[in-house]
């Protein structure tokens, strides 16, 4: 075990496998980032594997942005090269030295440069790293008005894509990856939606088989642990080729379809169906709330007569309780999430507009980004609510929550609710529906907020009316000081020191062999 937080003294490596990551990541990636910090503090070495292809942006920029250390990240596509995960630092002057033909002219724009080689009828469009004037992100080579190649850079050329014209469009047929010295490392041969992967003269005729080979090349030992965060395209390879490594799965969302639940059958969330169907092959499952733990145990017993080990560990933690240095803005509400339809931010906007009729100084600030932004902006405009409802965009939220009085949640299903945890740690009052699992975890009805009745068969107008009434009640009737105190009491159970101990207890029990499959925690 680790004697001091932040010091790795264990030989165990905790591998965590996922598909993608982005600038506006989902709760899964934020949960992983929290876990990375918790495992560091517990003294365990962790690796976070991503298997999606990233082209436009260097994966390092996105993983660092969310809180991963470079040495913690493994990217499937760079694994078989000797390139390290690193920021893009390749300069235009380095690129210019690689050109085979004389530059005849250069056009400069804010984020691009175009080099012309008129003697051979070719030009190179250079896309610069955002915020830099001379750092090359990628280069597109065009000959006779046809795209022929794209080069992608970190601190050197990591890979190139090769194109041929088909039906007057550029057709990608090859992706080649390089080592630091420029030698070829491996390649992906592409034909439409199909790919063949060639590594060390080995041919893999699907990405699943390529991932399977990658899993074997990790050379995990019986001391190691692998945690599956997303099983799609990954799970089968992990369960087949993990060897003696302990395997677990984190349940990030509602794991079954409640509306289709029948006496003799259950419809699992398709993101977890594979793991559940192969529960005997896993050493443990992790839920983020005790309520979900108990429901899942009952369902395994009822439908499968199986009793896998299921532990409860919050997906995140609070380093400290955030106490505002100045008075909170009166009647101010906040919500923070991806701007996606399932978050029902539109309900919150309509409810806030209705509540504003009775509470003229009520405000709602919406943090986050996503595909619904344009539609939400239009709703705000139609309601003539621009003065008191604001789309704030994507922000680092650490010091923002405590400026507000009320956190409003429109979602009708949350596996945990990291933003709810962060808000409770800043002492906010809450409004949300009485649904699994986050609201029920963080809202103590009548003591730090209001849990509202929810029936999926109700009309949207009913949901909006209930939210609006709760907003008015919170502003006009609630004892906000006592609500805040109760939120802080709830938050104490999620302080980092407690959650670190939960991870340490699980991992040490696995190391000691207390993980025989079929043993229930």
Coordinates of C-alpha atoms in Angstrom, one line a residue:
X1 CA 0.0 0.0 0.0
X2 CA 1.0 3.6 -0.4
X3 CA 2.4 5.3 2.6
X4 CA 1.8 8.7 1.2
X5 CA -0.8 10.1 -1.2
X6 CA 0.7 10.7 -4.7
X7 CA 3.5 8.3 -4.3
X8 CA 3.4 5.1 -6.4
X9 CA 4.7 2.1 -4.4
X10 CA 2.6 -0.7 -5.8
X11 CA 3.7 -3.0 -8.6
X12 CA 0.0 -3.4 -9.7
X13 CA -1.0 -1.5 -12.8
X14 CA -4.6 -0.5 -13.1
X15 CA -5.5 -0.4 -16.8
X16 CA -8.7 1.5 -17.8
X17 CA -10.1 1.0 -21.3
X18 CA -12.4 3.3 -23.2
X19 CA -13.1 4.3 -26.7
X20 CA -13.0 8.1 -27.2
X21 CA -12.5 11.5 -25.6
X22 CA -13.3 15.0 -26.8
X23 CA -13.2 18.6 -25.7
X24 CA -16.8 18.3 -24.5
X25 CA -16.4 14.8 -23.0
X26 CA -19.1 12.7 -21.5
X27 CA -19.5 11.8 -17.8
X28 CA -17.5 8.6 -18.5
X29 CA -14.3 10.5 -19.4
X30 CA -14.8 12.9 -16.4
X31 CA -15.3 9.8 -14.2
X32 CA -12.0 8.4 -15.5
X33 CA -10.2 11.7 -14.9
X34 CA -11.4 11.7 -11.3
X35 CA -10.3 8.0 -11.0
X36 CA -6.9 8.9 -12.3
X37 CA -6.4 11.4 -9.5
X38 CA -7.7 9.0 -6.9
X39 CA -5.5 6.2 -8.0
X40 CA -2.4 8.5 -7.9
X41 CA -3.3 9.5 -4.4
X42 CA -3.8 5.9 -3.4
X43 CA -0.4 5.0 -4.7
X44 CA -1.3 3.0 -7.8
X45 CA 0.1 3.3 -11.3
X46 CA -2.8 3.7 -13.7
X47 CA -3.0 3.6 -17.5
X48 CA -6.0 4.9 -19.5
X49 CA -6.4 3.3 -22.9
X50 CA -8.4 5.0 -25.8
X51 CA -9.2 3.0 -28.9
X52 CA -10.9 5.5 -31.2
X53 CA -9.2 7.1 -34.1
X54 CA -8.3 10.8 -33.6
X55 CA -7.4 12.9 -36.7
X56 CA -8.2 16.6 -36.4
X57 CA -6.9 17.0 -32.9
X58 CA -3.9 15.5 -31.0
X59 CA -5.3 13.2 -28.3
X60 CA -2.8 14.6 -25.8
X61 CA -4.4 18.0 -25.9
X62 CA -7.8 16.5 -25.0
X63 CA -6.5 14.1 -22.3
X64 CA -4.4 16.8 -20.7
X65 CA -7.3 19.2 -20.8
X66 CA -9.5 16.8 -18.7
X67 CA -6.7 16.0 -16.2
X68 CA -4.7 13.0 -17.4
X69 CA -0.9 12.9 -17.2
X70 CA 0.8 12.1 -20.5
X71 CA 2.4 9.0 -19.1
X72 CA -1.0 7.7 -18.0
X73 CA -2.4 7.6 -21.6
X74 CA -2.2 4.8 -24.1
X75 CA -3.6 5.4 -27.5
X76 CA -4.2 2.3 -29.6
X77 CA -3.0 3.9 -32.8
X78 CA 0.3 5.2 -31.5
X79 CA 1.0 2.1 -29.3
X80 CA 2.9 0.2 -32.1
X81 CA 5.2 3.2 -32.7
X82 CA 7.9 4.7 -30.5
X83 CA 6.1 8.0 -30.3
X84 CA 5.2 9.1 -26.8
X85 CA 2.0 10.8 -25.9
X86 CA 3.0 14.5 -26.1
X87 CA 1.7 17.9 -27.1
X88 CA 2.0 19.1 -30.7
X89 CA 5.3 21.1 -31.0
X90 CA 6.4 20.5 -34.6
X91 CA 7.3 23.9 -36.1
X92 CA 6.8 25.3 -39.6
X93 CA 10.5 25.8 -40.0
X94 CA 11.0 22.1 -39.4
X95 CA 8.3 21.3 -42.0
X96 CA 9.8 23.6 -44.6
X97 CA 13.1 21.7 -44.5
X98 CA 11.2 18.5 -45.5
X99 CA 9.8 20.0 -48.7
X100 CA 11.2 18.4 -51.9
X101 CA 10.3 21.3 -54.2
X102 CA 11.0 25.0 -54.3
X103 CA 8.4 27.1 -52.5
X104 CA 7.2 29.8 -55.0
X105 CA 4.8 31.6 -52.7
X106 CA 3.1 31.5 -49.2
X107 CA -0.4 32.6 -48.3
X108 CA -0.9 33.2 -44.5
X109 CA -4.2 33.2 -42.7
X110 CA -5.0 33.1 -39.0
X111 CA -4.8 29.3 -38.5
X112 CA -3.5 28.2 -41.9
X113 CA -0.6 28.6 -44.2
X114 CA -0.6 27.6 -47.9
X115 CA 2.8 26.7 -49.5
X116 CA 2.7 26.7 -53.3
X117 CA 5.1 24.6 -55.5
X118 CA 4.1 25.9 -58.9
X119 CA 6.8 24.0 -60.8
X120 CA 5.0 20.7 -60.0
X121 CA 1.4 22.0 -59.6
X122 CA 1.2 21.1 -55.9
X123 CA 0.3 23.1 -52.8
X124 CA 0.4 22.2 -49.1
X125 CA -2.3 23.6 -46.8
X126 CA -0.9 23.7 -43.2
X127 CA -3.3 23.8 -40.3
X128 CA -1.7 25.3 -37.3
X129 CA -2.3 24.3 -33.7
X130 CA -5.0 26.6 -32.2
X131 CA -3.5 29.5 -30.5
X132 CA 0.0 29.2 -32.1
X133 CA 1.5 30.9 -35.1
X134 CA 4.1 28.4 -36.1
X135 CA 3.1 25.0 -34.7
X136 CA 1.9 22.5 -37.3
X137 CA -1.1 20.3 -36.5
X138 CA -1.6 18.7 -39.9
X139 CA -0.7 19.3 -43.6
X140 CA -2.9 18.5 -46.6
X141 CA -1.1 18.0 -50.0
X142 CA -3.1 18.8 -53.1
X143 CA -2.0 18.0 -56.7
X144 CA -4.0 19.0 -59.7
X145 CA -6.8 20.0 -57.4
X146 CA -6.9 16.5 -55.9
X147 CA -6.1 15.7 -52.3
X148 CA -3.3 13.1 -52.2
X149 CA -2.0 13.1 -48.7
X150 CA -2.5 14.3 -45.1
X151 CA 0.3 14.4 -42.6
X152 CA -0.4 14.6 -38.8
X153 CA 2.1 15.8 -36.3
X154 CA 2.9 15.8 -32.6
X155 CA 6.6 16.4 -32.0
X156 CA 7.2 14.7 -35.4
X157 CA 5.1 13.2 -38.1
X158 CA 3.1 10.5 -36.4
X159 CA 1.0 9.3 -39.3
X160 CA 0.0 10.0 -42.9
X161 CA -3.2 9.4 -44.8
X162 CA -3.1 8.6 -48.5
X163 CA -5.9 9.5 -50.9
X164 CA -6.9 8.7 -54.5
X165 CA -9.7 10.4 -56.6
X166 CA -12.9 8.3 -56.9
X167 CA -16.0 9.8 -58.5
X168 CA -14.5 13.3 -58.1
X169 CA -13.9 12.8 -54.4
X170 CA -10.9 12.0 -52.3
X171 CA -10.9 8.4 -51.3
X172 CA -8.9 7.4 -48.2
X173 CA -7.1 4.1 -48.9
X174 CA -4.1 3.9 -46.6
X175 CA -3.1 5.2 -43.1
X176 CA 0.6 4.8 -42.3
X177 CA 2.1 5.3 -38.9
X178 CA 5.8 6.2 -38.3
X179 CA 8.5 5.9 -35.6
X180 CA 10.4 9.0 -34.4
X181 CA 13.2 8.4 -36.9
X182 CA 10.6 8.4 -39.8
X183 CA 10.7 4.7 -40.4
X184 CA 7.4 2.9 -41.0
X185 CA 5.9 1.3 -37.8
X186 CA 2.6 -0.1 -39.1
X187 CA -0.3 0.6 -41.4
X188 CA -4.0 0.5 -41.9
X189 CA -5.4 -0.5 -45.3
X190 CA -8.8 1.1 -45.8
X191 CA -11.6 0.2 -48.2
X192 CA -14.7 2.2 -47.3
X193 CA -15.9 1.0 -43.9
X194 CA -13.5 -1.9 -43.8
X195 CA -9.9 -1.9 -42.6
X196 CA -7.0 -4.3 -42.6
X197 CA -4.3 -3.7 -40.0
X198 CA -0.7 -4.8 -40.7
X199 CA 1.7 -4.8 -37.8
X200 CA 5.0 -6.6 -37.9
X201 CA 3.9 -8.6 -40.9
X202 CA 0.8 -9.7 -39.0
X203 CA -2.5 -9.0 -40.7
X204 CA -5.7 -8.3 -38.8
X205 CA -8.9 -8.2 -40.8
X206 CA -11.1 -6.3 -38.4
X207 CA -10.5 -3.7 -35.7
X208 CA -11.8 -6.1 -33.1
X209 CA -8.9 -8.5 -34.0
X210 CA -6.5 -5.6 -34.0
X211 CA -7.6 -4.7 -30.5
X212 CA -7.3 -8.3 -29.4
X213 CA -3.7 -8.3 -30.5
X214 CA -3.1 -5.0 -28.7
X215 CA -4.5 -6.5 -25.5
X216 CA -2.1 -9.4 -25.7
X217 CA 0.8 -6.9 -26.4
X218 CA 0.1 -5.1 -23.1
X219 CA 1.6 -8.1 -21.4
X220 CA -0.5 -7.7 -18.3
X221 CA 0.3 -9.8 -15.3
X222 CA -1.7 -11.5 -12.6
X223 CA -0.9 -8.5 -10.3
X224 CA -2.7 -6.1 -12.7
X225 CA -6.3 -5.0 -13.0
X226 CA -8.2 -3.9 -16.1
X227 CA -11.3 -1.8 -15.8
X228 CA -13.8 -1.7 -18.7
X229 CA -15.4 1.7 -19.0
X230 CA -17.0 1.1 -22.5
X231 CA -17.2 -2.5 -23.8
X232 CA -18.5 -1.7 -27.3
X233 CA -15.9 -3.0 -29.8
X234 CA -13.6 -3.8 -26.9
X235 CA -15.2 -6.2 -24.4
X236 CA -14.9 -9.4 -26.3
X237 CA -11.1 -8.9 -26.8
X238 CA -10.6 -8.0 -23.2
X239 CA -12.4 -11.0 -21.8
X240 CA -10.7 -13.4 -24.2
X241 CA -7.1 -12.2 -24.0
X242 CA -6.7 -10.7 -20.5
X243 CA -4.9 -13.8 -19.2
X244 CA -4.8 -13.9 -15.4
X245 CA -5.3 -10.1 -15.0
X246 CA -8.3 -9.2 -12.8
X247 CA -11.2 -7.7 -14.9
X248 CA -13.9 -5.3 -13.7
X249 CA -16.5 -3.1 -15.3
X250 CA -17.8 0.3 -14.2
X251 CA -21.5 1.0 -14.6
X252 CA -21.7 4.7 -15.6
X253 CA -25.4 5.0 -16.3
X254 CA -28.8 3.3 -15.8
X255 CA -28.1 -0.3 -16.5
X256 CA -31.5 -1.5 -17.6
X257 CA -34.7 -0.3 -19.3
X258 CA -37.2 0.0 -16.5
X259 CA -40.2 0.4 -18.8
X260 CA -39.6 -3.0 -20.4
X261 CA -39.0 -4.9 -17.2
X262 CA -40.9 -8.1 -17.2
X263 CA -41.2 -10.9 -14.6
X264 CA -39.1 -13.4 -16.6
X265 CA -36.9 -11.1 -18.7
X266 CA -34.9 -7.9 -18.5
X267 CA -33.6 -5.5 -21.2
X268 CA -30.1 -4.4 -20.3
X269 CA -28.6 -1.1 -21.4
X270 CA -26.7 -2.2 -24.5
X271 CA -23.5 -0.6 -23.3
X272 CA -23.4 -3.2 -20.5
X273 CA -25.2 -6.2 -21.9
X274 CA -22.0 -7.9 -23.0
X275 CA -20.4 -7.7 -19.5
X276 CA -23.6 -8.8 -17.8
X277 CA -24.1 -11.7 -20.1
X278 CA -20.5 -12.8 -19.3
X279 CA -20.6 -11.9 -15.6
X280 CA -18.9 -15.1 -14.6
X281 CA -15.8 -13.9 -16.6
X282 CA -15.4 -10.7 -14.6
X283 CA -14.0 -10.3 -11.1
X284 CA -16.0 -7.3 -10.1
X285 CA -18.5 -4.6 -11.1
X286 CA -18.5 -1.1 -9.7
X287 CA -21.6 1.0 -9.2
X288 CA -21.4 4.6 -8.1
X289 CA -24.3 4.5 -5.7
X290 CA -25.5 1.9 -3.2
X291 CA -29.1 2.0 -4.6
X292 CA -27.8 0.9 -8.0
X293 CA -25.7 -1.8 -6.3
X294 CA -28.6 -3.3 -4.6
X295 CA -30.9 -3.2 -7.7
X296 CA -28.2 -4.9 -9.8
X297 CA -27.6 -7.6 -7.2
X298 CA -31.3 -8.4 -7.1
X299 CA -31.6 -8.5 -10.9
X300 CA -28.5 -10.8 -11.3
X301 CA -30.1 -13.2 -8.7
X302 CA -33.6 -13.0 -10.2
X303 CA -32.8 -13.3 -13.9
X304 CA -29.4 -15.2 -14.0
X305 CA -29.1 -16.8 -10.5
X306 CA -25.6 -15.3 -10.4
X307 CA -24.0 -13.4 -7.6
X308 CA -21.0 -11.5 -9.0
X309 CA -19.0 -9.2 -6.8
X310 CA -20.5 -5.7 -6.9
X311 CA -18.9 -2.8 -5.0
X312 CA -19.9 0.8 -4.6
X313 CA -17.4 3.5 -5.2
X314 CA -18.4 7.1 -6.2
X315 CA -17.1 8.0 -9.6
X316 CA -15.6 11.2 -8.3
X317 CA -14.7 13.0 -5.1
X318 CA -14.4 16.4 -3.5
X319 CA -10.9 17.6 -2.4
X320 CA -12.6 20.1 -0.2
X321 CA -15.9 21.8 0.5
X322 CA -16.2 25.1 -1.3
X323 CA -17.4 27.9 0.9
X324 CA -18.2 31.2 -0.9
X325 CA -16.1 34.1 0.1
X326 CA -18.9 36.5 -0.6
X327 CA -22.7 36.3 -0.6
X328 CA -24.3 34.1 -3.2
X329 CA -26.3 35.9 -5.9
X330 CA -29.9 35.9 -4.7
X331 CA -32.3 33.7 -6.6
X332 CA -29.5 32.5 -8.9
X333 CA -29.8 29.1 -10.5
X334 CA -27.2 27.0 -12.3
X335 CA -27.2 23.8 -14.3
X336 CA -24.1 22.2 -15.9
X337 CA -24.1 19.3 -18.4
X338 CA -23.6 18.4 -22.0
X339 CA -26.3 20.2 -24.0
X340 CA -27.9 17.0 -25.1
X341 CA -31.6 16.1 -25.4
X342 CA -31.6 13.6 -22.6
X343 CA -30.5 16.3 -20.2
X344 CA -33.8 18.2 -20.8
X345 CA -32.2 21.6 -20.4
X346 CA -35.1 22.9 -22.6
X347 CA -37.5 22.0 -19.7
X348 CA -35.3 24.0 -17.3
X349 CA -35.4 27.0 -19.6
X350 CA -39.2 27.0 -20.0
X351 CA -39.6 26.4 -16.3
X352 CA -37.3 29.3 -15.4
X353 CA -39.3 31.6 -17.8
X354 CA -42.5 30.6 -16.0
X355 CA -41.0 31.0 -12.5
X356 CA -39.5 34.4 -13.5
X357 CA -43.1 35.7 -13.7
X358 CA -43.4 35.3 -9.9
X359 CA -39.7 35.9 -9.1
X360 CA -38.5 38.8 -11.2
X361 CA -34.9 38.6 -10.2
X362 CA -34.5 34.9 -10.8
X363 CA -31.7 33.9 -13.2
X364 CA -30.5 30.7 -14.8
X365 CA -27.0 30.2 -16.1
X366 CA -26.4 27.1 -18.2
X367 CA -22.9 25.7 -18.4
X368 CA -21.7 23.2 -21.0
X369 CA -21.7 22.6 -24.7
X370 CA -23.2 20.2 -27.2
X371 CA -25.5 19.5 -30.1
X372 CA -28.6 21.2 -28.6
X373 CA -27.0 24.6 -28.1
X374 CA -28.6 26.2 -31.2
X375 CA -32.1 24.9 -30.3
X376 CA -31.7 26.0 -26.7
X377 CA -30.6 29.5 -27.8
X378 CA -33.7 29.7 -30.0
X379 CA -36.0 28.8 -27.1
X380 CA -34.4 31.5 -25.0
X381 CA -35.0 34.0 -27.8
X382 CA -38.6 33.0 -28.4
X383 CA -39.3 33.3 -24.6
X384 CA -37.6 36.7 -24.7
X385 CA -35.5 35.5 -21.8
X386 CA -32.0 36.6 -22.8
X387 CA -31.7 39.0 -19.9
X388 CA -32.0 36.3 -17.2
X389 CA -31.2 32.9 -18.9
X390 CA -27.7 32.6 -20.3
X391 CA -25.8 29.9 -22.2
X392 CA -22.4 30.2 -20.6
X393 CA -20.4 27.7 -22.7
X394 CA -17.8 25.2 -21.5
X395 CA -15.9 26.3 -18.3
X396 CA -13.7 24.9 -15.6
X397 CA -16.3 24.8 -12.8
X398 CA -14.1 24.6 -9.7
X399 CA -14.8 28.1 -8.4
X400 CA -18.2 28.7 -10.1
X401 CA -20.8 26.7 -8.3
X402 CA -20.5 28.6 -5.0
X403 CA -21.6 31.8 -6.7
X404 CA -25.1 30.4 -7.0
X405 CA -27.9 29.5 -4.6
X406 CA -29.7 26.7 -6.5
X407 CA -28.7 23.8 -8.8
X408 CA -31.5 22.8 -11.2
X409 CA -31.4 19.3 -12.9
X410 CA -33.7 18.4 -15.7
X411 CA -32.2 14.9 -16.5
X412 CA -34.5 11.9 -15.9
X413 CA -31.7 9.5 -15.4
X414 CA -28.1 9.8 -14.1
X415 CA -25.7 7.0 -13.2
X416 CA -24.2 9.3 -10.5
X417 CA -24.1 12.9 -11.5
X418 CA -20.7 14.4 -11.1
X419 CA -22.0 18.0 -11.5
X420 CA -24.5 17.2 -8.7
X421 CA -21.6 16.1 -6.4
X422 CA -19.6 19.2 -7.3
X423 CA -22.7 21.4 -6.6
X424 CA -23.5 19.7 -3.2
X425 CA -19.8 20.3 -2.3
X426 CA -20.4 24.0 -2.9
X427 CA -23.5 24.0 -0.6
X428 CA -26.2 24.6 -3.2
X429 CA -29.9 23.8 -2.8
X430 CA -31.3 21.4 -5.4
X431 CA -34.3 20.9 -7.7
X432 CA -34.6 17.7 -9.7
X433 CA -36.8 14.7 -10.5
X434 CA -37.2 11.8 -8.1
X435 CA -35.3 9.4 -10.5
X436 CA -32.3 7.1 -10.3
X437 CA -29.6 7.7 -9.3
X438 CA -27.9 11.0 -8.8
X439 CA -30.8 13.1 -7.7
X440 CA -31.8 10.5 -5.1
X441 CA -28.2 10.4 -3.9
X442 CA -27.7 14.1 -3.4
X443 CA -31.1 15.6 -2.8
X444 CA -32.6 15.1 0.7
X445 CA -36.2 16.1 0.0
X446 CA -37.3 19.2 2.0
X447 CA -33.9 19.5 3.7
X448 CA -31.6 20.6 0.9
X449 CA -33.9 20.8 -2.0
X450 CA -36.9 19.2 -3.8
X451 CA -37.3 15.8 -5.4
X452 CA -40.2 16.2 -7.9
X453 CA -42.6 13.4 -9.0
X454 CA -41.7 12.0 -12.4
X455 CA -43.8 9.8 -14.7
X456 CA -42.5 9.2 -18.2
X457 CA -46.1 9.1 -19.5
X458 CA -46.7 12.7 -18.3
X459 CA -46.7 15.5 -20.9
X460 CA -43.7 17.9 -21.1
X461 CA -45.9 20.7 -19.8
X462 CA -46.4 18.7 -16.6
X463 CA -42.7 18.4 -16.0
X464 CA -42.1 22.1 -16.8
X465 CA -44.9 23.1 -14.4
X466 CA -43.4 21.0 -11.5
X467 CA -40.0 22.5 -12.1
X468 CA -41.3 26.0 -12.2
X469 CA -43.3 25.6 -9.0
X470 CA -40.2 24.2 -7.2
X471 CA -38.1 27.1 -8.5
X472 CA -40.6 29.5 -7.0
X473 CA -40.8 27.5 -3.8
X474 CA -37.1 27.5 -3.4
X475 CA -36.9 31.3 -3.9
X476 CA -39.9 32.3 -1.8
X477 CA -40.3 29.7 1.0
X478 CA -37.1 27.6 1.5
X479 CA -34.7 28.3 4.3
X480 CA -31.7 28.5 2.0
X481 CA -29.2 28.7 4.9
X482 CA -30.4 25.3 6.3
X483 CA -30.6 23.9 2.8
X484 CA -26.9 24.8 2.2
X485 CA -25.8 23.3 5.5
X486 CA -27.5 20.0 4.7
X487 CA -25.8 19.9 1.3
X488 CA -22.4 20.3 3.0
X489 CA -23.3 17.5 5.4
X490 CA -24.1 15.2 2.4
X491 CA -20.9 16.3 0.6
X492 CA -18.6 15.2 3.5
X493 CA -19.2 11.6 2.5
X494 CA -17.6 12.2 -0.9
X495 CA -14.4 13.9 0.3
X496 CA -11.3 12.5 -1.5
X497 CA -9.8 10.8 1.5
X498 CA -12.9 8.6 1.9
X499 CA -13.1 7.7 -1.8
X500 CA -9.3 7.0 -1.9
X501 CA -9.8 4.4 0.9
X502 CA -12.6 2.7 -1.1
X503 CA -10.3 2.3 -4.1
X504 CA -7.4 1.1 -1.9
X505 CA -9.7 -1.5 -0.2
X506 CA -10.9 -2.9 -3.5
X507 CA -7.5 -3.1 -5.1
X508 CA -5.8 -4.6 -2.1
X509 CA -8.5 -7.3 -1.8
X510 CA -7.9 -8.2 -5.5
X511 CA -4.2 -8.4 -4.8
X512 CA -4.9 -10.7 -1.8
X513 CA -7.0 -13.0 -3.9
X514 CA -10.3 -12.0 -2.4
X515 CA -11.9 -11.8 -5.8
X516 CA -12.9 -15.3 -6.7
X517 CA -15.6 -15.0 -9.3
X518 CA -19.1 -15.7 -7.9
X519 CA -18.2 -14.1 -4.5
X520 CA -20.5 -11.2 -3.7
X521 CA -19.2 -8.3 -1.7

